[in-house]
Coordinates of C-alpha atoms in Angstrom, one line a residue:
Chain I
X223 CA 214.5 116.8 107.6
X224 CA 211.8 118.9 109.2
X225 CA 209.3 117.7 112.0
X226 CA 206.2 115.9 111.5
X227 CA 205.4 115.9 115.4
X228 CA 206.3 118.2 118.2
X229 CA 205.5 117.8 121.7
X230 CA 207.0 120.4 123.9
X231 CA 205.8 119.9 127.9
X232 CA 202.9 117.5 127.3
X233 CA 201.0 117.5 131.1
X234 CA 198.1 115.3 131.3
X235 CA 195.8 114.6 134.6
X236 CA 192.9 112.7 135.0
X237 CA 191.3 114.5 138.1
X238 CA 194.1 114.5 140.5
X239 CA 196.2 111.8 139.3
X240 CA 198.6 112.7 136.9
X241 CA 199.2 110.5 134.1
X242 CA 202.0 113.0 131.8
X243 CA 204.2 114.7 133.0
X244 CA 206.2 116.4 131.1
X245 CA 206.5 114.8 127.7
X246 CA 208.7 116.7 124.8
X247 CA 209.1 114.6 121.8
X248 CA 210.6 115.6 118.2
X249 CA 209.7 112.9 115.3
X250 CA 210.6 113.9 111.6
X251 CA 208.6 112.9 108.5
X252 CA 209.4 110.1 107.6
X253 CA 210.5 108.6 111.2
X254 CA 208.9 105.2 112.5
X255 CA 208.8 105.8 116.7
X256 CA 208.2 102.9 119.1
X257 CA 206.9 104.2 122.5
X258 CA 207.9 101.1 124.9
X259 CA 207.0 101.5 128.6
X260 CA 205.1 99.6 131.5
X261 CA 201.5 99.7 131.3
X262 CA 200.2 102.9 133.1
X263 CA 203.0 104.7 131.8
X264 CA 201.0 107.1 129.8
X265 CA 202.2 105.6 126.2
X266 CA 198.4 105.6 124.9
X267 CA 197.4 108.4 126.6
X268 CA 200.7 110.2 124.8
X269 CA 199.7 109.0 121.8
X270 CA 196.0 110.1 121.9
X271 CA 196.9 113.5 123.0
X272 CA 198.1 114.1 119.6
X273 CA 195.1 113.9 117.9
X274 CA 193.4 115.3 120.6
X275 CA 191.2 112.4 121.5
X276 CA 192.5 113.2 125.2
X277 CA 193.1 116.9 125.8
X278 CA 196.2 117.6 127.5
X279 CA 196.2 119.5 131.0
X280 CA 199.5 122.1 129.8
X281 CA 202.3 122.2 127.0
X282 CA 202.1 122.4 123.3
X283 CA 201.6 119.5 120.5
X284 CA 202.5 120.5 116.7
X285 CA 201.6 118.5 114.0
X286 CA 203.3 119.4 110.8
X287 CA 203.3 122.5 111.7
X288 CA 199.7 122.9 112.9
X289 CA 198.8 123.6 116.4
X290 CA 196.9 120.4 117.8
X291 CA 193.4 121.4 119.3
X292 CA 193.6 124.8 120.7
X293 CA 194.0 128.2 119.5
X294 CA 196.1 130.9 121.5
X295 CA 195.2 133.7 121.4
X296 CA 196.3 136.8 124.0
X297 CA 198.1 134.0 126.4
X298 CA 195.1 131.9 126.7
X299 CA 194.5 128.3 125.0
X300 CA 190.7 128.3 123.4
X301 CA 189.9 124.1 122.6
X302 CA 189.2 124.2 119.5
X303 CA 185.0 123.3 117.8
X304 CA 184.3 119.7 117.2
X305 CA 184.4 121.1 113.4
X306 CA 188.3 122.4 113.6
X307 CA 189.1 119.4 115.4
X308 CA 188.0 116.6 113.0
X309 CA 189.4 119.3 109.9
X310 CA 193.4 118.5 112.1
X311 CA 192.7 114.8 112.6
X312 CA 191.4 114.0 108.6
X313 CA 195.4 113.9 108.0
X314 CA 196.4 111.9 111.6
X315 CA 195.5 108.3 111.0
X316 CA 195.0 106.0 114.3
X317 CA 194.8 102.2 114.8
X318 CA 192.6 101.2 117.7
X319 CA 194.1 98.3 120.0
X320 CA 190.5 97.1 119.5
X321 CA 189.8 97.9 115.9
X322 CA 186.6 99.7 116.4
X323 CA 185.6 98.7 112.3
X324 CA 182.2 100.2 112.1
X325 CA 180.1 96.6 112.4
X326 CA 177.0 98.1 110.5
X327 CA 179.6 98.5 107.4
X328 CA 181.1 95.8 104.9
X329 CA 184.9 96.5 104.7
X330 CA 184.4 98.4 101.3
X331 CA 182.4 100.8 102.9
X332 CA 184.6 100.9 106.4
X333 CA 187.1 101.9 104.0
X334 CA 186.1 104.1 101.6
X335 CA 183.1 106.0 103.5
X336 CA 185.7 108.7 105.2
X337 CA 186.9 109.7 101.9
X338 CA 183.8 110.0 100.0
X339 CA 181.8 111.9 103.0
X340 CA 184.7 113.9 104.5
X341 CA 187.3 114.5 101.7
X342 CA 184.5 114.6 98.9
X343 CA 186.2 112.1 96.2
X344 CA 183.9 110.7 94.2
X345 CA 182.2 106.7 95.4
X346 CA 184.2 105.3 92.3
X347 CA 187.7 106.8 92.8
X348 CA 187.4 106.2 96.8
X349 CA 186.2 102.6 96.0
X350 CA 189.4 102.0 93.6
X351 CA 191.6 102.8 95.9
X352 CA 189.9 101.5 98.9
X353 CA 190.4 97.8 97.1
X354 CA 194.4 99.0 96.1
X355 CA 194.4 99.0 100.0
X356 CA 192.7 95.6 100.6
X357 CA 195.9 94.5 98.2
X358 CA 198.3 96.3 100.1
X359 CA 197.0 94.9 103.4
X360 CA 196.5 91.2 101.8
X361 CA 192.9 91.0 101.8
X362 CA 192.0 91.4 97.9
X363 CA 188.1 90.0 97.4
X364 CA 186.9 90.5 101.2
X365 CA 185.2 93.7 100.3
X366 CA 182.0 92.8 101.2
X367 CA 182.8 90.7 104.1
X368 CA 181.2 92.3 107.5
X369 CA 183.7 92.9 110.4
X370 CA 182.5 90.0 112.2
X371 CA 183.2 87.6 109.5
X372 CA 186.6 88.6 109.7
X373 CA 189.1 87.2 111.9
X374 CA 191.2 90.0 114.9
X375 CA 194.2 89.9 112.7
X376 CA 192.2 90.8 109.7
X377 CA 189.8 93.2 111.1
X378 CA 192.8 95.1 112.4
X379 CA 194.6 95.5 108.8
X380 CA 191.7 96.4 107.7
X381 CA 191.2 99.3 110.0
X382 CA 194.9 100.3 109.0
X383 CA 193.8 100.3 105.6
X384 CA 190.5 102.5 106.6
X385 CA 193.1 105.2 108.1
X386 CA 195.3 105.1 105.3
X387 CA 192.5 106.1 102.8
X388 CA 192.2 109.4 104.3
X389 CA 195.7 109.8 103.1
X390 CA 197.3 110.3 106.2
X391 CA 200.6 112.1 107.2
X392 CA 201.0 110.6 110.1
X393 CA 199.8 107.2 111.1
X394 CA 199.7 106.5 115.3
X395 CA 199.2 103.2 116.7
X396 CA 197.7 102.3 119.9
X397 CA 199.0 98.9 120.5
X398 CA 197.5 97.4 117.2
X399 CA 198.7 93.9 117.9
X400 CA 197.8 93.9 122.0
X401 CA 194.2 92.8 121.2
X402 CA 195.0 89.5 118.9
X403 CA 196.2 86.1 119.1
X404 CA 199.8 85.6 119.1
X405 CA 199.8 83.7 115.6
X406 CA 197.5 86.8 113.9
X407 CA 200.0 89.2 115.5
X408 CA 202.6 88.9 112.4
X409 CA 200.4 89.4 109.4
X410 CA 199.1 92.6 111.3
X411 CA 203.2 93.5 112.2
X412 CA 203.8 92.6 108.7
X413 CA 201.6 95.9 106.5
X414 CA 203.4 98.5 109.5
X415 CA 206.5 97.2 108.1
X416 CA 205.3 98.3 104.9
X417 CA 203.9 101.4 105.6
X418 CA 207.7 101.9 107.2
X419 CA 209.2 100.8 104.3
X420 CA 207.4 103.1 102.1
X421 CA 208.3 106.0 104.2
X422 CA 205.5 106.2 106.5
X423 CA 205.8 108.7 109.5
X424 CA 204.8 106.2 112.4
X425 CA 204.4 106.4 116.0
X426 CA 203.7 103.1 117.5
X427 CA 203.4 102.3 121.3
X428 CA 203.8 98.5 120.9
X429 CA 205.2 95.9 123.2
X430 CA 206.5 93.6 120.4
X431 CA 210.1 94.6 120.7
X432 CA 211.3 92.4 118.3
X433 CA 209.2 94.9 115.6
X434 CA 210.5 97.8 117.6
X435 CA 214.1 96.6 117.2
X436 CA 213.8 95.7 113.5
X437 CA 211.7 98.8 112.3
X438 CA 211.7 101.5 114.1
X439 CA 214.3 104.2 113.7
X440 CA 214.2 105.4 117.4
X441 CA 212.1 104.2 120.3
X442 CA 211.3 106.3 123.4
X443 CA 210.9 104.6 127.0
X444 CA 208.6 106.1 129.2
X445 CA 207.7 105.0 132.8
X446 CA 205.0 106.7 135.2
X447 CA 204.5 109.7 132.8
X448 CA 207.9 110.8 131.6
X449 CA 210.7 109.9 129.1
X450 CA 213.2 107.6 130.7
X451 CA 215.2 106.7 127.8
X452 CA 215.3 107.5 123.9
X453 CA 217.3 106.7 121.2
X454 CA 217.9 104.4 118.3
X455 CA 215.8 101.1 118.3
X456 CA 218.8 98.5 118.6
X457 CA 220.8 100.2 121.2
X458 CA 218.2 101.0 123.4
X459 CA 216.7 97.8 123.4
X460 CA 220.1 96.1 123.4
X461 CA 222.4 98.0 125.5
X462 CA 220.0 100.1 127.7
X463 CA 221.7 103.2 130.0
X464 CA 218.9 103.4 132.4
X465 CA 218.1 101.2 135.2
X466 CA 213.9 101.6 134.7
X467 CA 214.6 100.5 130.8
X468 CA 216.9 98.0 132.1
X469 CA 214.2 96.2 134.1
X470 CA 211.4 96.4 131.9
X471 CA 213.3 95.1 129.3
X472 CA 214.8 92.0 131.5
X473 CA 210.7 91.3 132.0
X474 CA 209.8 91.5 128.2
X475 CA 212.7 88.9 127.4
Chain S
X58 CA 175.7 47.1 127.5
X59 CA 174.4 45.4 124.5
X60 CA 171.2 44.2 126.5
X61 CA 170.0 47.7 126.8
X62 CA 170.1 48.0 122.8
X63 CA 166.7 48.9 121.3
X64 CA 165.1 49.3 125.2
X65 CA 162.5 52.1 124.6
X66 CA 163.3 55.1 126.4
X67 CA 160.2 56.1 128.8
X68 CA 160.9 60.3 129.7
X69 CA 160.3 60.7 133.5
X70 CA 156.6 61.2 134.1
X71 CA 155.4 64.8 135.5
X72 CA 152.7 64.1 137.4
X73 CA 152.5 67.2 139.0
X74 CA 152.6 69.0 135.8
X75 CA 149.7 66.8 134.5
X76 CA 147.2 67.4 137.7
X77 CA 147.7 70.7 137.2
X78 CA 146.9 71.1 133.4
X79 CA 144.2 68.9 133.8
X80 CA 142.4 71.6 136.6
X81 CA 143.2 74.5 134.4
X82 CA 141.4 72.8 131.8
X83 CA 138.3 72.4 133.7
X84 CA 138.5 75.8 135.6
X85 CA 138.6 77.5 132.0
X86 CA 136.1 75.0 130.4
X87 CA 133.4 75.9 133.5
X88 CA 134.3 79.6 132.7
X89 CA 133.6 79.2 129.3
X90 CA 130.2 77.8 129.5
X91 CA 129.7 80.3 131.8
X92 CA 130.0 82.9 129.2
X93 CA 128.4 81.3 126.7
X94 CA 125.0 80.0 128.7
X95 CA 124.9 83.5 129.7
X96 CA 121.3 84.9 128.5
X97 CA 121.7 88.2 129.1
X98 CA 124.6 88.5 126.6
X99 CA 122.7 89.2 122.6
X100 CA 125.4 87.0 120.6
X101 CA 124.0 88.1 117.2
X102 CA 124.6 91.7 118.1
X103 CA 128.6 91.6 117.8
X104 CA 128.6 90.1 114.4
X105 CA 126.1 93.4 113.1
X106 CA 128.4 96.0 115.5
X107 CA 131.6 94.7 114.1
X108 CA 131.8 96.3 110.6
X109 CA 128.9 99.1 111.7
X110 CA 130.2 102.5 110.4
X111 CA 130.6 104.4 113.5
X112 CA 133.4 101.3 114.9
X113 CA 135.1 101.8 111.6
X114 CA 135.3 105.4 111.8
X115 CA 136.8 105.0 115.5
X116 CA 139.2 102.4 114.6
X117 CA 140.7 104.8 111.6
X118 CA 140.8 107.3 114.6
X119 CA 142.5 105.2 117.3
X120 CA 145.1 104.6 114.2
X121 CA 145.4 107.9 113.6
X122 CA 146.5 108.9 117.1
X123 CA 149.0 105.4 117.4
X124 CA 150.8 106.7 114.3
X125 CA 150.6 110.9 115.0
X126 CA 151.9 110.0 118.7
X127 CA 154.1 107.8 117.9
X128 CA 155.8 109.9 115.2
X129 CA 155.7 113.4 117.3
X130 CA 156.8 111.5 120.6
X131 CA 159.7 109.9 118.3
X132 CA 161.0 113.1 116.7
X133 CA 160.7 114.6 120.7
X134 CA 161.8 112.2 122.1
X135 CA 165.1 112.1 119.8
X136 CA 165.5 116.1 120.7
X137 CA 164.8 115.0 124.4
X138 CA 167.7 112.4 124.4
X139 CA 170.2 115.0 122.5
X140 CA 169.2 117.2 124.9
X141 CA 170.3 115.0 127.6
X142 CA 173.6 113.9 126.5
X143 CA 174.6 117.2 126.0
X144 CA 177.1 118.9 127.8
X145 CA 175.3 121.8 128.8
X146 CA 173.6 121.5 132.4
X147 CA 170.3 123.6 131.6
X148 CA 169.9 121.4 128.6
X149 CA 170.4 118.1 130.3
X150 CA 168.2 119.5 133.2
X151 CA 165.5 120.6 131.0
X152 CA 165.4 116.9 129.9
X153 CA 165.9 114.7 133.1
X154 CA 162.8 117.2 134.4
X155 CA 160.9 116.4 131.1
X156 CA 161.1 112.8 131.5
X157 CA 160.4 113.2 135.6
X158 CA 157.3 114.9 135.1
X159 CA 155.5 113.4 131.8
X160 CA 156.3 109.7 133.7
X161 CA 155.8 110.7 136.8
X162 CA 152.1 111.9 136.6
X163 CA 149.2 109.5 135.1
X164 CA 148.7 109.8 131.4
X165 CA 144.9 110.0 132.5
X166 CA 145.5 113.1 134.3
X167 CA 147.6 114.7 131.7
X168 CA 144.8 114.1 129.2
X169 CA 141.9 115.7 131.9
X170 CA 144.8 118.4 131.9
X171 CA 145.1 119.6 128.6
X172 CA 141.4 119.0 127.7
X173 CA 140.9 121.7 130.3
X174 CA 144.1 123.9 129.4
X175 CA 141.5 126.8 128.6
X176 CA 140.2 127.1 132.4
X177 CA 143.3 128.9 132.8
X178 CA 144.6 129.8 129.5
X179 CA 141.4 131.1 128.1
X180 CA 143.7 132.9 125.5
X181 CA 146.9 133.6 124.0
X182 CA 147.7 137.0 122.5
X183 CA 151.2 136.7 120.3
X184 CA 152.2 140.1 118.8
X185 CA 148.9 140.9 117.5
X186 CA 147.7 137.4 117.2
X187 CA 144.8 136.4 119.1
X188 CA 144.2 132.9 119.9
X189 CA 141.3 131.0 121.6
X190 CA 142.3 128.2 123.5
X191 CA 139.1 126.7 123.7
X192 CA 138.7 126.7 119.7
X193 CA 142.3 125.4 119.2
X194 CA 142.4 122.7 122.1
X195 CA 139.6 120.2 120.9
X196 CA 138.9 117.0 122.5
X197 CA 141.4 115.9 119.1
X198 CA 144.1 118.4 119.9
X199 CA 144.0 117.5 123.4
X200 CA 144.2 113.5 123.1
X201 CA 147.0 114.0 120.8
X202 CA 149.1 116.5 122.9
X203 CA 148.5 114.7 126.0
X204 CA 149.3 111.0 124.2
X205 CA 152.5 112.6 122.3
X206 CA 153.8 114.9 125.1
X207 CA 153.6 111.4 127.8
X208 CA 155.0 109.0 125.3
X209 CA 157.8 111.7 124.0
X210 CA 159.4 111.4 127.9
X211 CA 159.5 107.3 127.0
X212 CA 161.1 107.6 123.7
X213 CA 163.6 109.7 124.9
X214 CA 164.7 107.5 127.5
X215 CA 164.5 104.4 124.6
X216 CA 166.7 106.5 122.5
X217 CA 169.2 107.5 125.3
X218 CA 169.7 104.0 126.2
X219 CA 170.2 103.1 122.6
X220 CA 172.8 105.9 122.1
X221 CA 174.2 105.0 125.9
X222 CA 174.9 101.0 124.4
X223 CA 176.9 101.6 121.4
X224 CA 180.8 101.3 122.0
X225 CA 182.6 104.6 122.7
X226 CA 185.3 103.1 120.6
X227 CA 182.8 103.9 117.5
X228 CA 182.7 107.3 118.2
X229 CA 186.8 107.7 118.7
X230 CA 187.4 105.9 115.5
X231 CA 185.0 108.1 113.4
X232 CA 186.6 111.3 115.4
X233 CA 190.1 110.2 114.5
X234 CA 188.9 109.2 110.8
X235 CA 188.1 113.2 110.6
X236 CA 184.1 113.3 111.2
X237 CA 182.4 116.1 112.4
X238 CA 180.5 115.6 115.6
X239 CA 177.1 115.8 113.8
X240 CA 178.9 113.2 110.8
X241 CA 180.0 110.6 113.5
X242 CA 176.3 110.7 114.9
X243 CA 174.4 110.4 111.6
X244 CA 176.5 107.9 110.0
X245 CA 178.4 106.1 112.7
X246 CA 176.1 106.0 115.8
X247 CA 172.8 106.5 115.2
X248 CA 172.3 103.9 112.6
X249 CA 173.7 101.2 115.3
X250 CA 171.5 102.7 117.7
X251 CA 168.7 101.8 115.6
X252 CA 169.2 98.8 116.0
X253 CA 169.0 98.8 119.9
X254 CA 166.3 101.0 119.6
X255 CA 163.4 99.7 117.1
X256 CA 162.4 96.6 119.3
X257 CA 161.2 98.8 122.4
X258 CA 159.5 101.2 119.9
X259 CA 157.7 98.6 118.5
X260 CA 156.6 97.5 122.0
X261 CA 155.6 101.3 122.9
X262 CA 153.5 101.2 119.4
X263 CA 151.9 98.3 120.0
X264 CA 150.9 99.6 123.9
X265 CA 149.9 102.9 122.1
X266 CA 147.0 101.6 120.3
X267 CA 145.9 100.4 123.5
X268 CA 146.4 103.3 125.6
X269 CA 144.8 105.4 122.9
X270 CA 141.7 104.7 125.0
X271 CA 142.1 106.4 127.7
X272 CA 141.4 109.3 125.4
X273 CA 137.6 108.1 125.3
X274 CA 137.1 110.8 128.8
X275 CA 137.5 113.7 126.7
X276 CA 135.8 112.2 124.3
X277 CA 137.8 112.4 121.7
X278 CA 135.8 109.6 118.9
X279 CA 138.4 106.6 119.3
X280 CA 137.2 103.7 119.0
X281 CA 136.2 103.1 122.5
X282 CA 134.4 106.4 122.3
X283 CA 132.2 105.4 119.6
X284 CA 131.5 102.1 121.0
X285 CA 130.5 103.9 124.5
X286 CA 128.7 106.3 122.3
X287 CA 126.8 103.3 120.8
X288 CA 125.9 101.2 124.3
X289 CA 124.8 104.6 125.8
X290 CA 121.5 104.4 123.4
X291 CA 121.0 100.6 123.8
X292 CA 122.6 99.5 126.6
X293 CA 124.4 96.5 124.6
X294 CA 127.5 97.4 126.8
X295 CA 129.4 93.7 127.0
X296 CA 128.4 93.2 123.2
X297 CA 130.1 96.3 122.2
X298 CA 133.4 95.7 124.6
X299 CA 133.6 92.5 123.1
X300 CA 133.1 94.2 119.4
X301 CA 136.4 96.6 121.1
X302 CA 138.6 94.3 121.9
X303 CA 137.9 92.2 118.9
X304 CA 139.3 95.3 117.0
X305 CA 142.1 96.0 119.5
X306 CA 143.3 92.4 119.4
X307 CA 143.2 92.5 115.6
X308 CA 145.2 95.6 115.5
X309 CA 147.6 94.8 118.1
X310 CA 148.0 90.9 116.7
X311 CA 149.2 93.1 113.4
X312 CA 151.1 95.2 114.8
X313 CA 153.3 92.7 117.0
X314 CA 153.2 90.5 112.9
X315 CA 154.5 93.6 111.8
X316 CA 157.2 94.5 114.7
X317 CA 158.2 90.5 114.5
X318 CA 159.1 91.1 110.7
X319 CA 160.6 94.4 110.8
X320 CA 163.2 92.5 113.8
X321 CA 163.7 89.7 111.9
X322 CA 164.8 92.0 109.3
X323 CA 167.2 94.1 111.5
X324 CA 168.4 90.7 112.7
X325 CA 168.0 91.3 115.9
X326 CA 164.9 89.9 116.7
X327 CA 164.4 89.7 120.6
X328 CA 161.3 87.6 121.2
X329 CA 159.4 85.0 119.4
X330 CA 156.8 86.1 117.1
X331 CA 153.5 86.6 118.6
X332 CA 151.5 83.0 118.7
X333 CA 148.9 83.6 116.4
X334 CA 151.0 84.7 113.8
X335 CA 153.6 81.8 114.5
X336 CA 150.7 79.6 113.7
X337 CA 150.2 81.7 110.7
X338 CA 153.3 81.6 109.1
X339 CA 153.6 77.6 110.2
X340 CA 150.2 77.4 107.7
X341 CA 151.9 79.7 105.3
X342 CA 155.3 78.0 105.4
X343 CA 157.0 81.1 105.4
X344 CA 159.1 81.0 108.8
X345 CA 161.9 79.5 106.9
X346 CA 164.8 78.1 108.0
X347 CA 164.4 80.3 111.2
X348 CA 164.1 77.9 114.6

């Protein structure tokens, strides 16, 4: 196995408060990661470093291979153009806690426009396989529903299905399920566990840790910007070493 | 209750309400007859001003400016608001200044202004090019900079506002999707902005053929110009108003029809259509199933 993501150091401060400090995180291709934690912890902002939606104060972020949004050159970091940037994040997909569909679009479009204007396939071949997603994601014949016809759980699997298209080698999600009602919740847990099962590399910071336990191949615990805990899903959420982990988890149950 | 069944519902009586309609109606009647036993106003002369060659010509004018202004003050106004929610502070300064100046200062003054740019720019000389303020600003050129250049430092703050109200959620999904900057803007932002932002430029437009006559001191053969042209010789001078604002209500009753439709299109209408044309399209039957 080789590494999809690595995070060596991760700082991050917003003015004077720090909100990272310290992250280093390994995930292979092919791993599905739960980031558990308090909110505040710095899960989403973690998670958004990666694809550089949040620049990070210090450390290093790889994805496969690929230096995340700066070059170095003679010791210094130079942020990369707005051009370089969206060329890293075409193979990084992301899944909004609110959905952010593109309302002026039907769901065809939502789907399929990325490929056709930033990958260059042809409207047909991006339109075939946007609807092989709206299959995969349960929502066959909606294509030219508008987002706000659609209901949160819906809206969200389709904005799974808009990342996918790009083709993605890396999916993260920012608490995908945080946003809905409780019963949309498991149609929307129920593609990730797909993805997962087709070999997905996943990073999800999540609070459901019934998914966490029953999908995920290792989740990390963070609390007030570093790693408290890590390890595989059931014994970390089942027999936890730390006290932090301990606590947060006694709250969750 | 059952003897209350059938009892005739009486809605409670506003007296207050009635008084008061009643006075306006003779306060406006008594104005009215004012008007019209008026002796000193020629009645048949509006009828043979209000298709007379010289109106026509000014109206095509006074159109001419609304749409040129509106169209250069809309491309400016667009670089104006880029401009501002750039990063760079120059830029952004160039812009908040722009906007300070061109609203803080009367329109009437800026048209004075450049009318007169030549008192001190007679000339410019550009590598060998030699160019004569006084033939290049004409009352025309003038009028048009002066209208374009004042309504550009509106529109920009129109289309800041527009770009300002549309989720930044938007703009991190189409970043993380893979879009370029300039991608996210065309496709993602600015056509939701559009929709925030047609209604107030159809309200600026509709003010703009309007305000077009200020540009009657310089001159400049709108339509007001004409008709001033037209009372200096015989003195007609409430006739020929009147003939005026029959045009500018026409144009402006249009233009709001038009703005209404355009809305109702976007689906985002954010008035009522104007009155006249809601009694229009009640004739017409053409409202629909709007309510």
């Amino acid at each position: 196995m080789s590494a999809m993501v690595e995070a060596v150091d991760v700082h991050k401060s917003f003015g004077a408060l720090p909100v990272l400090k310290g992250i280093s995180m390994t995930i292979q291709k092919g791993e599905v990661v739960c980031l558990l934690g308090p909110s505040g912890s710095g899960k989403s902002t973690f998670l958004r470093c990666i694809n550089h939606l949040e620049p990070m104060t210090s450390g290093r972020i790889h994805v496969d291979g690929q230096r995340i949004g700066y070059h170095e050159r003679h010791g210094k970091l130079y942020e990369m153009s707005g051009t370089e940037l969206a060329r890293q994040r075409r193979d990084i997909g992301m899944v909004f806690q609110r959905f952010n569909l593109f309302p002026h679009h039907d769901v065809l479009t939502n789907i399929a426009l990325a490929p056709t204007l930033i990958r260059g396939e042809g409207r047909e071949q991006a339109n075939a396989r946007a609807r092989a997603l709206l299959k995969l994601i349960d929502l066959e014949g909606r294509e030219s529903a508008y987002p706000y016809q659609l209901s949160g759980g819906q809206q969200q699997r389709v904005a799974i299905a808009r990342a996918l298209a790009m083709n993605p080698k890396l999916m993260l999600f920012d608490e995908p399920t945080s946003a809905l009602d409780p019963e949309l919740v498991g149609e929307v847990l129920a593609v990730m566990r797909k993805l997962a099962a087709d070999g997905m590399t996943m990073l999800v910071v999540t609070h459901e840790l019934g998914f966490a336990r029953e999908v995920a191949d290792r989740v990390v615990f963070m609390d007030q910007g570093v790693v408290v805990e890590e390890g595989p899903a059931r014994s970390v959420i089942d027999s936890p070493q730390h006290e932090r982990t301990r606590a947060f988890l006694g709250r969750m149950h | 209750m059952g003897g209350m069944k059938g009892a005739k519902v009486i809605p409670a009586r506003r007296w207050g309400q009635w008084i008061a309609a009643a006075l306006l109606s003779v306060v406006v009647l008594a104005l009215l007859f004012v008007v019209i036993s008026s002796r000193r106003i020629q009645w048949s002369a509006i009828p043979h001003y209000i298709l007379d060659d010289t109106i026509i010509d000014g109206i095509w004018l006074t159109l001419v400016f609304t749409i040129l202004s509106m169209v250069i003050s809309i491309l400016a106004g667009g670089l104006l608001a880029t401009l501002r929610l750039s990063r760079n502070p120059v830029l952004t300064g160039f812009a908040s200044l722009y906007v300070w100046f061109f609203r803080g200062t009367p329109l009437l003054v800026q048209i004075i202004f450049w009318f007169n740019i030549q008192l001190f720019i007679p000339s410019l000389d550009l590598g060998g090019f030699h160019l004569d303020m006084n033939a290049i600003v004409t009352p025309f050129v003038a009028a048009l900079l002066a209208l374009s250049l004042n309504e550009a430092a509106y529109m920009a703050e129109i289309m800041r506002g527009g770009l300002l109200a549309i989720d930044s959620g938007q703009s991190e999904a189409a970043k993380a999707l893979g879009y370029t900057p300039t991608q996210a803007m065309l496709r993602i932002i600015f056509p939701q902005a559009l929709r925030v932002i047609i209604p107030p430029i159809g309200n600026q437009t509709i003010a703009m053929l309007k305000t077009t006559s200020l540009v009657s001191v310089v001159a400049a053969q709108d339509l007001l110009t004409r008709t001033q042209n037209i009372y200096a010789k015989n003195f007609l001078i409430i006739e020929l108003l009147i003939v005026a604002s029959i045009w500018y209500l026409v144009m402006t009753t249009i233009a709001s029809g038009l703005q209404y439709l355009i809305e109702r299109r976007l689906g985002r209408s954010t008035g009522e259509a104007p009155v006249v044309w809601r009694a229009v399209m009640r004739l017409l039957r053409v409202e629909g199933s709007r309510g």
